[in-house]
mmCIF file of C-alpha atoms in Angstrom:
data_model
loop_
_atom_site.group_PDB
_atom_site.id
_atom_site.type_symbol
_atom_site.label_atom_id
_atom_site.label_comp_id
_atom_site.label_asym_id
_atom_site.label_seq_id
_atom_site.Cartn_x
_atom_site.Cartn_y
_atom_site.Cartn_z
ATOM 1 C CA MET M 1 120.214 100.135 128.090
ATOM 2 C CA GLN M 2 117.077 99.096 130.441
ATOM 3 C CA SER M 3 114.780 97.312 129.249
ATOM 4 C CA THR M 4 111.264 99.050 127.619
ATOM 5 C CA LEU M 5 109.351 95.659 127.699
ATOM 6 C CA PHE M 6 105.251 96.814 128.990
ATOM 7 C CA ASN M 7 102.118 95.494 128.948
ATOM 8 C CA TYR M 8 99.582 96.908 126.223
ATOM 9 C CA ASN M 9 97.441 94.148 125.922
ATOM 10 C CA ASN M 10 95.668 94.405 128.953
ATOM 11 C CA GLN M 11 92.668 96.003 128.467
ATOM 12 C CA SER M 12 89.485 94.231 128.339
ATOM 13 C CA PHE M 13 86.810 94.279 125.333
ATOM 14 C CA LYS M 14 83.169 94.027 125.339
ATOM 15 C CA SER M 15 82.801 90.426 122.352
ATOM 16 C CA GLN M 16 83.552 91.450 119.533
ATOM 17 C CA ASN M 17 80.774 91.116 117.735
ATOM 18 C CA ASN M 18 79.939 94.733 119.174
ATOM 19 C CA PHE M 19 83.027 96.377 116.585
ATOM 20 C CA ASP M 20 81.381 99.806 118.284
ATOM 21 C CA SER M 21 83.853 99.938 121.055
ATOM 22 C CA PHE M 22 86.657 99.462 118.202
ATOM 23 C CA LYS M 23 88.209 103.213 117.437
ATOM 24 C CA PHE M 24 90.188 103.840 114.375
ATOM 25 C CA PRO M 25 94.083 105.573 115.340
ATOM 26 C CA SER M 26 95.038 109.049 115.639
ATOM 27 C CA THR M 27 96.401 110.689 112.818
ATOM 28 C CA ARG M 28 97.654 114.121 112.017
ATOM 29 C CA TYR M 29 98.086 113.329 107.842
ATOM 30 C CA GLN M 30 96.608 114.912 105.283
ATOM 31 C CA GLY M 31 93.791 114.679 104.223
ATOM 32 C CA SER M 32 92.923 112.063 106.553
ATOM 33 C CA LYS M 33 88.919 112.183 106.116
ATOM 34 C CA LEU M 34 89.149 110.423 109.794
ATOM 35 C CA LYS M 35 86.980 113.383 110.564
ATOM 36 C CA LEU M 36 84.647 113.178 108.310
ATOM 37 C CA VAL M 37 83.900 109.502 107.912
ATOM 38 C CA ASP M 38 80.424 109.786 110.185
ATOM 39 C CA TRP M 39 78.937 111.491 108.121
ATOM 40 C CA ILE M 40 80.073 109.059 104.830
ATOM 41 C CA ILE M 41 78.846 106.733 105.649
ATOM 42 C CA ASP M 42 76.047 107.908 106.616
ATOM 43 C CA GLU M 43 74.294 108.291 103.694
ATOM 44 C CA THR M 44 75.925 105.733 102.148
ATOM 45 C CA LYS M 45 74.363 103.233 105.322
ATOM 46 C CA ASN M 46 70.911 102.675 102.926
ATOM 47 C CA TYR M 47 72.684 100.549 99.773
ATOM 48 C CA SER M 48 72.477 98.067 99.702
ATOM 49 C CA TYR M 49 75.685 96.056 99.099
ATOM 50 C CA GLU M 50 78.523 94.147 101.504
ATOM 51 C CA THR M 51 81.797 93.699 99.641
ATOM 52 C CA VAL M 52 84.148 97.330 99.243
ATOM 53 C CA LEU M 53 86.573 99.188 98.264
ATOM 54 C CA ASP M 54 88.396 101.715 99.376
ATOM 55 C CA ALA M 55 90.168 102.284 96.261
ATOM 56 C CA PHE M 56 92.617 105.610 96.800
ATOM 57 C CA GLY M 57 92.731 104.396 100.715
ATOM 58 C CA GLY M 58 94.574 106.943 102.759
ATOM 59 C CA THR M 59 95.340 106.896 106.488
ATOM 60 C CA GLY M 60 92.618 103.515 105.837
ATOM 61 C CA SER M 61 89.538 105.814 108.337
ATOM 62 C CA VAL M 62 86.847 104.978 105.444
ATOM 63 C CA SER M 63 87.779 100.943 105.462
ATOM 64 C CA TYR M 64 88.395 101.192 109.204
ATOM 65 C CA SER M 65 84.530 102.895 109.388
ATOM 66 C CA TYR M 66 83.060 100.408 106.327
ATOM 67 C CA LYS M 67 85.354 97.193 108.381
ATOM 68 C CA LYS M 68 83.120 97.668 111.782
ATOM 69 C CA LEU M 69 79.801 97.986 109.344
ATOM 70 C CA GLY M 70 80.767 94.161 109.010
ATOM 71 C CA LYS M 71 81.737 94.863 105.462
ATOM 72 C CA GLU M 72 83.996 92.510 103.473
ATOM 73 C CA VAL M 73 86.588 94.777 102.377
ATOM 74 C CA THR M 74 89.935 96.004 100.444
ATOM 75 C CA TYR M 75 92.091 99.030 100.993
ATOM 76 C CA ASN M 76 94.414 100.346 98.640
ATOM 77 C CA ASP M 77 97.349 102.413 98.112
ATOM 78 C CA LEU M 78 99.698 104.194 95.569
ATOM 79 C CA LEU M 79 102.182 104.686 98.058
ATOM 80 C CA LYS M 80 103.455 101.046 100.373
ATOM 81 C CA PHE M 81 104.357 103.514 103.441
ATOM 82 C CA ASN M 82 100.255 103.764 103.824
ATOM 83 C CA PHE M 83 99.684 100.211 101.930
ATOM 84 C CA GLN M 84 101.663 98.809 105.028
ATOM 85 C CA PHE M 85 98.128 101.201 107.416
ATOM 86 C CA GLY M 86 95.659 99.039 105.637
ATOM 87 C CA LYS M 87 97.406 95.424 106.050
ATOM 88 C CA ALA M 88 97.361 96.525 110.137
ATOM 89 C CA LEU M 89 94.320 98.008 110.504
ATOM 90 C CA ILE M 90 92.051 96.576 108.018
ATOM 91 C CA GLU M 91 93.065 92.858 106.414
ATOM 92 C CA ASN M 92 94.884 92.366 109.734
ATOM 93 C CA ASN M 93 91.617 90.911 111.730
ATOM 94 C CA ASP M 94 93.901 89.360 115.701
ATOM 95 C CA ILE M 95 97.447 89.571 115.514
ATOM 96 C CA LYS M 96 99.322 92.406 117.728
ATOM 97 C CA LEU M 97 102.143 93.078 118.372
ATOM 98 C CA SER M 98 103.183 91.540 121.091
ATOM 99 C CA ASP M 99 105.351 93.345 124.199
ATOM 100 C CA GLU M 100 108.417 91.174 123.679
ATOM 101 C CA SER M 101 108.835 92.192 120.011
ATOM 102 C CA VAL M 102 108.741 95.646 121.301
ATOM 103 C CA ASP M 103 111.004 95.290 123.421
ATOM 104 C CA PHE M 104 113.020 93.799 121.090
ATOM 105 C CA ILE M 105 111.999 96.565 118.722
ATOM 106 C CA LEU M 106 113.894 99.482 120.982
ATOM 107 C CA ASN M 107 117.171 98.229 122.146
ATOM 108 C CA PRO M 108 119.420 97.932 120.704
ATOM 109 C CA HIS M 109 122.070 94.122 119.665
ATOM 110 C CA ASN M 110 124.865 92.891 119.672
ATOM 111 C CA ASP M 111 124.353 90.800 116.714
ATOM 112 C CA ILE M 112 122.667 93.559 114.561
ATOM 113 C CA GLU M 113 125.250 95.397 112.275
ATOM 114 C CA TYR M 114 123.220 98.982 111.950
ATOM 115 C CA LYS M 115 123.722 101.144 108.864
ATOM 116 C CA THR M 116 123.412 105.175 109.749
ATOM 117 C CA ILE M 117 121.731 106.362 106.317
ATOM 118 C CA ILE M 118 119.546 108.170 107.441
ATOM 119 C CA GLN M 119 122.402 109.594 109.959
ATOM 120 C CA ASP M 120 123.434 110.007 106.496
ATOM 121 C CA ASN M 121 121.650 111.821 104.239
ATOM 122 C CA PHE M 122 119.675 113.754 107.039
ATOM 123 C CA LYS M 123 121.843 114.996 109.073
ATOM 124 C CA ASP M 124 119.766 119.153 110.152
ATOM 125 C CA THR M 125 117.106 117.905 107.978
ATOM 126 C CA TYR M 126 114.319 115.946 110.174
ATOM 127 C CA PHE M 127 115.407 114.765 113.030
ATOM 128 C CA THR M 128 117.984 115.217 115.574
ATOM 129 C CA ASP M 129 121.476 113.652 115.309
ATOM 130 C CA ASP M 130 120.294 111.903 118.197
ATOM 131 C CA GLU M 131 116.680 111.131 117.267
ATOM 132 C CA ASN M 132 117.766 110.106 113.931
ATOM 133 C CA LYS M 133 120.488 107.962 115.155
ATOM 134 C CA TRP M 134 117.037 106.442 116.466
ATOM 135 C CA LEU M 135 115.788 105.840 114.032
ATOM 136 C CA ASP M 136 118.779 104.124 112.278
ATOM 137 C CA MET M 137 118.261 101.348 114.825
ATOM 138 C CA VAL M 138 114.614 100.906 115.323
ATOM 139 C CA ILE M 139 114.268 100.030 111.888
ATOM 140 C CA THR M 140 116.227 97.686 111.299
ATOM 141 C CA ASN M 141 114.655 96.023 114.019
ATOM 142 C CA MET M 142 111.976 96.584 112.589
ATOM 143 C CA ASN M 143 113.169 94.399 109.255
ATOM 144 C CA TYR M 144 113.349 91.213 111.770
ATOM 145 C CA LEU M 145 110.425 91.040 112.493
ATOM 146 C CA GLU M 146 109.391 87.090 111.151
ATOM 147 C CA ASN M 147 105.300 88.188 111.222
ATOM 148 C CA GLU M 148 103.917 91.033 109.405
ATOM 149 C CA TYR M 149 101.495 92.141 110.090
ATOM 150 C CA GLU M 150 103.953 92.996 112.991
ATOM 151 C CA TYR M 151 105.740 94.175 111.393
ATOM 152 C CA ALA M 152 102.875 96.550 110.075
ATOM 153 C CA ILE M 153 101.336 97.424 112.755
ATOM 154 C CA ALA M 154 105.221 98.508 114.267
ATOM 155 C CA PHE M 155 105.524 100.500 111.174
ATOM 156 C CA PHE M 156 101.929 102.527 111.363
ATOM 157 C CA ALA M 157 103.311 103.644 115.180
ATOM 158 C CA LEU M 158 107.348 104.961 113.730
ATOM 159 C CA SER M 159 105.385 106.333 111.215
ATOM 160 C CA GLN M 160 103.124 109.093 113.028
ATOM 161 C CA SER M 161 105.491 109.040 115.118
ATOM 162 C CA CYS M 162 107.814 110.804 112.794
ATOM 163 C CA ILE M 163 104.706 112.576 111.915
ATOM 164 C CA ILE M 164 103.725 114.464 115.127
ATOM 165 C CA LYS M 165 107.364 115.465 115.581
ATOM 166 C CA ARG M 166 107.424 117.344 111.956
ATOM 167 C CA PRO M 167 106.270 121.322 112.110
ATOM 168 C CA TYR M 168 103.516 120.926 109.532
ATOM 169 C CA ASN M 169 103.095 117.499 110.175
ATOM 170 C CA LEU M 170 105.300 117.766 106.675
ATOM 171 C CA PHE M 171 109.107 116.587 104.671
ATOM 172 C CA HIS M 172 108.278 118.707 101.869
ATOM 173 C CA ARG M 173 110.832 121.249 103.737
ATOM 174 C CA LYS M 174 113.692 120.981 105.332
ATOM 175 C CA ASN M 175 113.177 122.666 107.738
ATOM 176 C CA LEU M 176 114.557 121.233 111.489
ATOM 177 C CA TYR M 177 115.221 125.009 112.709
ATOM 178 C CA MET M 178 111.766 125.393 112.955
ATOM 179 C CA ARG M 179 111.638 122.496 115.839
ATOM 180 C CA THR M 180 115.681 124.178 117.528
ATOM 181 C CA SER M 181 115.468 128.033 117.151
ATOM 182 C CA ASP M 182 115.147 129.525 121.212
ATOM 183 C CA VAL M 183 112.294 132.130 119.546
ATOM 184 C CA LYS M 184 109.011 132.744 121.348
ATOM 185 C CA ARG M 185 106.333 131.000 119.092
ATOM 186 C CA SER M 186 103.163 131.486 117.261
ATOM 187 C CA PHE M 187 103.420 128.045 115.919
ATOM 188 C CA GLY M 188 103.022 124.314 116.220
ATOM 189 C CA ASN M 189 103.380 122.016 120.023
ATOM 190 C CA LYS M 190 107.123 122.649 120.508
ATOM 191 C CA LYS M 191 106.625 120.372 123.610
ATOM 192 C CA THR M 192 104.684 117.581 121.123
ATOM 193 C CA TRP M 193 107.889 117.729 119.327
ATOM 194 C CA ASP M 194 110.668 117.425 121.733
ATOM 195 C CA THR M 195 108.101 114.464 123.006
ATOM 196 C CA PRO M 196 110.574 111.638 122.524
ATOM 197 C CA PHE M 197 110.811 108.927 119.794
ATOM 198 C CA ILE M 198 109.451 106.679 122.045
ATOM 199 C CA ASP M 199 106.756 107.767 123.795
ATOM 200 C CA TRP M 200 105.064 108.539 120.619
ATOM 201 C CA PHE M 201 105.641 104.851 118.998
ATOM 202 C CA LEU M 202 104.326 102.926 122.559
ATOM 203 C CA LYS M 203 101.668 105.407 121.901
ATOM 204 C CA PHE M 204 101.046 104.418 119.037
ATOM 205 C CA VAL M 205 101.552 101.179 119.118
ATOM 206 C CA LYS M 206 98.325 100.879 121.710
ATOM 207 C CA GLU M 207 96.869 103.175 120.293
ATOM 208 C CA ALA M 208 96.640 99.978 117.092
ATOM 209 C CA ASN M 209 96.879 96.821 118.831
ATOM 210 C CA HIS M 210 93.435 98.499 120.727
ATOM 211 C CA SER M 211 91.950 99.263 117.585
ATOM 212 C CA ILE M 212 92.466 95.604 115.623
ATOM 213 C CA PHE M 213 89.656 93.519 115.710
ATOM 214 C CA ASN M 214 87.791 90.608 113.159
ATOM 215 C CA ASN M 215 84.808 91.270 111.860
ATOM 216 C CA ASP M 216 85.052 87.207 110.434
ATOM 217 C CA ARG M 217 85.369 88.445 106.855
ATOM 218 C CA PHE M 218 88.252 88.156 104.935
ATOM 219 C CA ASN M 219 89.560 91.836 104.172
ATOM 220 C CA LYS M 220 92.551 92.783 102.301
ATOM 221 C CA SER M 221 94.614 95.652 101.789
ATOM 222 C CA LEU M 222 96.466 96.039 98.407
ATOM 223 C CA ASN M 223 99.320 98.090 96.873
ATOM 224 C CA LEU M 224 98.424 99.128 93.161
ATOM 225 C CA ASN M 225 97.030 102.156 90.800
ATOM 226 C CA ALA M 226 93.219 102.239 91.360
ATOM 227 C CA ILE M 227 92.994 100.798 87.567
ATOM 228 C CA ASP M 228 95.123 98.129 87.816
ATOM 229 C CA ILE M 229 92.751 96.497 89.971
ATOM 230 C CA LYS M 230 91.269 93.227 88.760
ATOM 231 C CA ASP M 231 87.702 91.515 90.017
ATOM 232 C CA GLU M 232 86.910 94.697 89.523
ATOM 233 C CA SER M 233 83.098 93.367 89.350
ATOM 234 C CA LYS M 234 83.317 91.448 93.476
ATOM 235 C CA TYR M 235 82.892 94.625 94.685
ATOM 236 C CA ASP M 236 79.518 96.473 95.270
ATOM 237 C CA LEU M 237 80.447 99.139 96.156
ATOM 238 C CA VAL M 238 83.841 101.071 95.160
ATOM 239 C CA TYR M 239 84.558 103.998 97.425
ATOM 240 C CA ILE M 240 86.995 106.618 95.509
ATOM 241 C CA ASP M 241 88.964 109.607 97.055
ATOM 242 C CA THR M 242 91.692 110.112 94.962
ATOM 243 C CA PRO M 243 94.238 113.504 95.239
ATOM 244 C CA TYR M 244 92.821 116.907 94.438
ATOM 245 C CA ILE M 245 93.432 119.973 92.054
ATOM 246 C CA SER M 246 92.023 123.386 92.919
ATOM 247 C CA GLU M 247 90.675 125.452 90.663
ATOM 248 C CA LYS M 248 93.858 127.552 91.013
ATOM 249 C CA GLY M 249 95.699 124.502 89.774
ATOM 250 C CA SER M 250 97.612 123.883 93.038
ATOM 251 C CA THR M 251 97.487 120.377 93.800
ATOM 252 C CA VAL M 252 98.505 117.835 97.014
ATOM 253 C CA ASP M 253 101.236 115.706 96.039
ATOM 254 C CA TYR M 254 101.147 112.439 99.176
ATOM 255 C CA TYR M 255 104.920 110.818 97.384
ATOM 256 C CA GLY M 256 106.806 114.316 98.049
ATOM 257 C CA PHE M 257 105.068 115.063 101.523
ATOM 258 C CA TYR M 258 105.852 112.158 102.589
ATOM 259 C CA HIS M 259 108.790 110.442 100.619
ATOM 260 C CA PHE M 260 110.205 110.128 104.198
ATOM 261 C CA LEU M 261 108.129 107.925 105.261
ATOM 262 C CA GLU M 262 108.409 105.438 101.740
ATOM 263 C CA GLY M 263 112.296 105.624 101.828
ATOM 264 C CA LEU M 264 112.078 103.242 105.464
ATOM 265 C CA LEU M 265 110.126 101.407 103.440
ATOM 266 C CA LEU M 266 112.885 101.151 101.188
ATOM 267 C CA TYR M 267 115.435 101.124 103.455
ATOM 268 C CA GLU M 268 118.650 99.055 102.836
ATOM 269 C CA ASN M 269 118.573 100.571 99.279
ATOM 270 C CA TRP M 270 116.867 104.043 100.390
ATOM 271 C CA GLU M 271 120.532 105.295 98.909
ATOM 272 C CA LYS M 272 119.869 104.305 95.455
ATOM 273 C CA TYR M 273 116.030 106.478 94.984
ATOM 274 C CA ILE M 274 117.364 109.468 96.708
ATOM 275 C CA ASP M 275 117.017 113.236 94.858
ATOM 276 C CA TYR M 276 120.438 114.161 95.830
ATOM 277 C CA LYS M 277 119.933 117.701 93.405
ATOM 278 C CA SER M 278 117.008 118.605 96.372
ATOM 279 C CA LYS M 279 118.167 120.869 99.015
ATOM 280 C CA HIS M 280 116.081 117.914 101.822
ATOM 281 C CA ASN M 281 117.274 114.321 99.909
ATOM 282 C CA ARG M 282 113.498 113.526 99.152
ATOM 283 C CA LEU M 283 112.898 110.600 97.232
ATOM 284 C CA ILE M 284 113.718 110.426 93.063
ATOM 285 C CA PRO M 285 109.910 112.190 91.227
ATOM 286 C CA LYS M 286 107.276 109.915 89.806
ATOM 287 C CA LYS M 287 104.823 111.878 87.626
ATOM 288 C CA ASN M 288 100.862 111.529 89.006
ATOM 289 C CA VAL M 289 98.389 111.373 87.124
ATOM 290 C CA TRP M 290 95.546 112.829 89.710
ATOM 291 C CA ASN M 291 98.131 116.369 89.338
ATOM 292 C CA ASP M 292 98.111 117.049 86.143
ATOM 293 C CA LYS M 293 94.898 119.784 84.948
ATOM 294 C CA LYS M 294 95.608 117.775 81.039
ATOM 295 C CA LEU M 295 94.904 113.935 81.905
ATOM 296 C CA ILE M 296 92.909 113.235 85.193
ATOM 297 C CA TYR M 297 89.170 113.742 83.083
ATOM 298 C CA LYS M 298 90.433 111.109 81.142
ATOM 299 C CA GLU M 299 91.402 109.322 84.822
ATOM 300 C CA PHE M 300 88.220 109.805 86.177
ATOM 301 C CA ASP M 301 86.671 108.575 82.563
ATOM 302 C CA LYS M 302 88.786 104.882 83.483
ATOM 303 C CA LEU M 303 88.097 104.733 87.110
ATOM 304 C CA PHE M 304 83.790 104.947 86.869
ATOM 305 C CA ASN M 305 83.920 102.607 83.701
ATOM 306 C CA LYS M 306 85.910 100.549 84.817
ATOM 307 C CA PHE M 307 83.571 100.295 88.744
ATOM 308 C CA GLN M 308 80.354 101.294 86.620
ATOM 309 C CA ASP M 309 78.606 97.988 87.842
ATOM 310 C CA SER M 310 79.470 98.908 91.123
ATOM 311 C CA ILE M 311 77.581 101.839 94.008
ATOM 312 C CA LEU M 312 80.143 104.738 92.903
ATOM 313 C CA VAL M 313 80.631 106.887 96.234
ATOM 314 C CA VAL M 314 83.867 109.696 95.362
ATOM 315 C CA SER M 315 84.975 112.425 98.000
ATOM 316 C CA TYR M 316 85.796 115.542 96.324
ATOM 317 C CA ARG M 317 86.261 119.102 96.950
ATOM 318 C CA SER M 318 83.964 121.913 95.367
ATOM 319 C CA ASP M 319 85.858 124.223 93.968
ATOM 320 C CA GLY M 320 88.818 121.508 91.967
ATOM 321 C CA ILE M 321 89.620 120.024 88.752
ATOM 322 C CA PRO M 322 87.586 118.911 87.124
ATOM 323 C CA SER M 323 84.472 121.561 88.038
ATOM 324 C CA GLU M 324 81.537 119.693 90.386
ATOM 325 C CA ASN M 325 79.010 120.033 87.335
ATOM 326 C CA GLU M 326 81.952 118.690 85.364
ATOM 327 C CA LEU M 327 82.401 115.139 87.098
ATOM 328 C CA ASN M 328 78.459 114.939 87.844
ATOM 329 C CA GLU M 329 78.812 114.790 83.951
ATOM 330 C CA LEU M 330 81.733 111.876 83.590
ATOM 331 C CA ILE M 331 79.844 109.274 86.068
ATOM 332 C CA SER M 332 76.114 110.099 84.315
ATOM 333 C CA GLN M 333 78.035 108.581 81.742
ATOM 334 C CA TYR M 334 77.536 105.530 83.562
ATOM 335 C CA LYS M 335 75.352 106.049 86.743
ATOM 336 C CA SER M 336 71.160 106.913 85.691
ATOM 337 C CA ASN M 337 71.120 108.157 88.971
ATOM 338 C CA VAL M 338 73.780 110.758 90.827
ATOM 339 C CA LYS M 339 73.622 111.928 94.232
ATOM 340 C CA VAL M 340 75.499 115.331 95.504
ATOM 341 C CA LYS M 341 75.673 115.352 99.646
ATOM 342 C CA LYS M 342 77.173 118.411 100.448
ATOM 343 C CA TYR M 343 78.580 118.019 103.691
ATOM 344 C CA GLY M 344 78.603 122.286 104.020
ATOM 345 C CA ASN M 345 82.707 123.724 104.128
ATOM 346 C CA TYR M 346 85.317 121.486 106.176
ATOM 347 C CA LYS M 347 88.663 123.124 106.321
ATOM 348 C CA TYR M 348 91.610 120.911 106.268
ATOM 349 C CA ALA M 349 95.416 121.617 108.098
ATOM 350 C CA LEU M 350 97.042 123.881 106.300
ATOM 351 C CA SER M 351 94.218 124.888 103.554
ATOM 352 C CA LYS M 352 93.307 128.334 103.073
ATOM 353 C CA ASN M 353 91.085 128.333 101.318
ATOM 354 C CA LYS M 354 87.419 129.206 103.365
ATOM 355 C CA LYS M 355 85.599 128.698 101.356
ATOM 356 C CA SER M 356 85.132 124.804 99.485
ATOM 357 C CA GLU M 357 82.278 122.235 100.732
ATOM 358 C CA GLU M 358 83.139 118.656 101.439
ATOM 359 C CA LEU M 359 81.250 116.568 98.205
ATOM 360 C CA LEU M 360 79.994 113.384 97.958
ATOM 361 C CA PHE M 361 79.370 111.757 94.719
ATOM 362 C CA ILE M 362 76.718 108.509 94.774
ATOM 363 C CA GLY M 363 76.092 106.676 92.066
ATOM 364 C CA GLU M 364 74.159 104.076 91.320
#
C-alpha cells in the first residue's frame, strides 16, 4: 500500500500565551454545546474562580473554552470514548499525533494479526464491508501506540470520522441502506457519507493537532460517575450539563446512541458485551439514573449537595424534568443567590421541539 505520510504540523501559531488562536475541532456529536459555549462563558466571566470541573463533559467544548481562559480544568465523563476526547484536548498540553504514527495507523503490517470483530458483528449495519475491514485494521494499529495522548488524538479522529459518515450521526439503528440505496434524497448528505474514511480521519487529526495548546495549568480528564468525583472542595466552579428528560418523558441515551464508539475502546473484548438480541448489536444496556424521571430529582439534589461550596453553573432546557422552577428550588437549597439566564429558543439537531428555551442556572 502506498504510504499515507503527510506533514500536518507545519502551521505556525502565535505565541502560546494567545490562546484565542486555538480552535476546538469540529464535531457532530448530539447535544454538543459548541454553538452555545461563548454565551455560557460570557455569563460566567465576572465570577471569581480559577479551578473548573466540567462534570458531564461530553465533547469537551465547554472545558476547552475554560482552558483557553487560563483556568485549571478537570473534564469528566462517564463514557469511556468521551474520556478519550477529554484526554486528547483538555488534559493534553503539548503532544500531537506524529506523522509517523499516522502513517503506522493507516497501513497494514505483516507482523500484526488483524481480527475481524467489526466485519463479523456489524455487516450491513453501519458501514460497508470495505469500511468495516478498514476499521478493524485501524483500531488494531492504534492499540499499538505507546503514547496515551497520541492514542487519544487518534481515537478522537476515528470517532468523529465514524460519526460524520452515519445517517443522523448516530448508531441507534441498523440503517446502512439509507446511504447505499439508489434513490432520490431529501435527507442527509450522500457525498459526506461516501467520502472515504481516510479522508475524514486525516481531516480530524489535523484539526485536533492544531487545537492542542499549553495553558500552564494542570488539567485533567476523568472517567467517573460525577457523584464519585473526589476532592470536590477544590473546584471553584462546577459546570453541570446532564442528559435531559423532556416533559413528555423522552430521554437522550448517549450510551445507546454511541455504543459503537464505546465498543471500539473495548475492541479485544467487544463481543463479550454485545447485546445480540438487538437488531444493531448494541452494547448490553446500562441503567442511568439521569434517564429515570423518578430518580432524577434525588440525583440532582445529591449533586448540588456534593458541590455546594462551588459556584454552580447548570445548563438546562425549559421543557425538562424537573421543571425550571423545580430545578431552581433544588439549587436554592444550597445557594442563596440563583440567577437564571435565558439564551432563548435554540434547536438541537434532530429535535422537533421548537418552543424549548436554553437555560443557564448560576448559583453562588
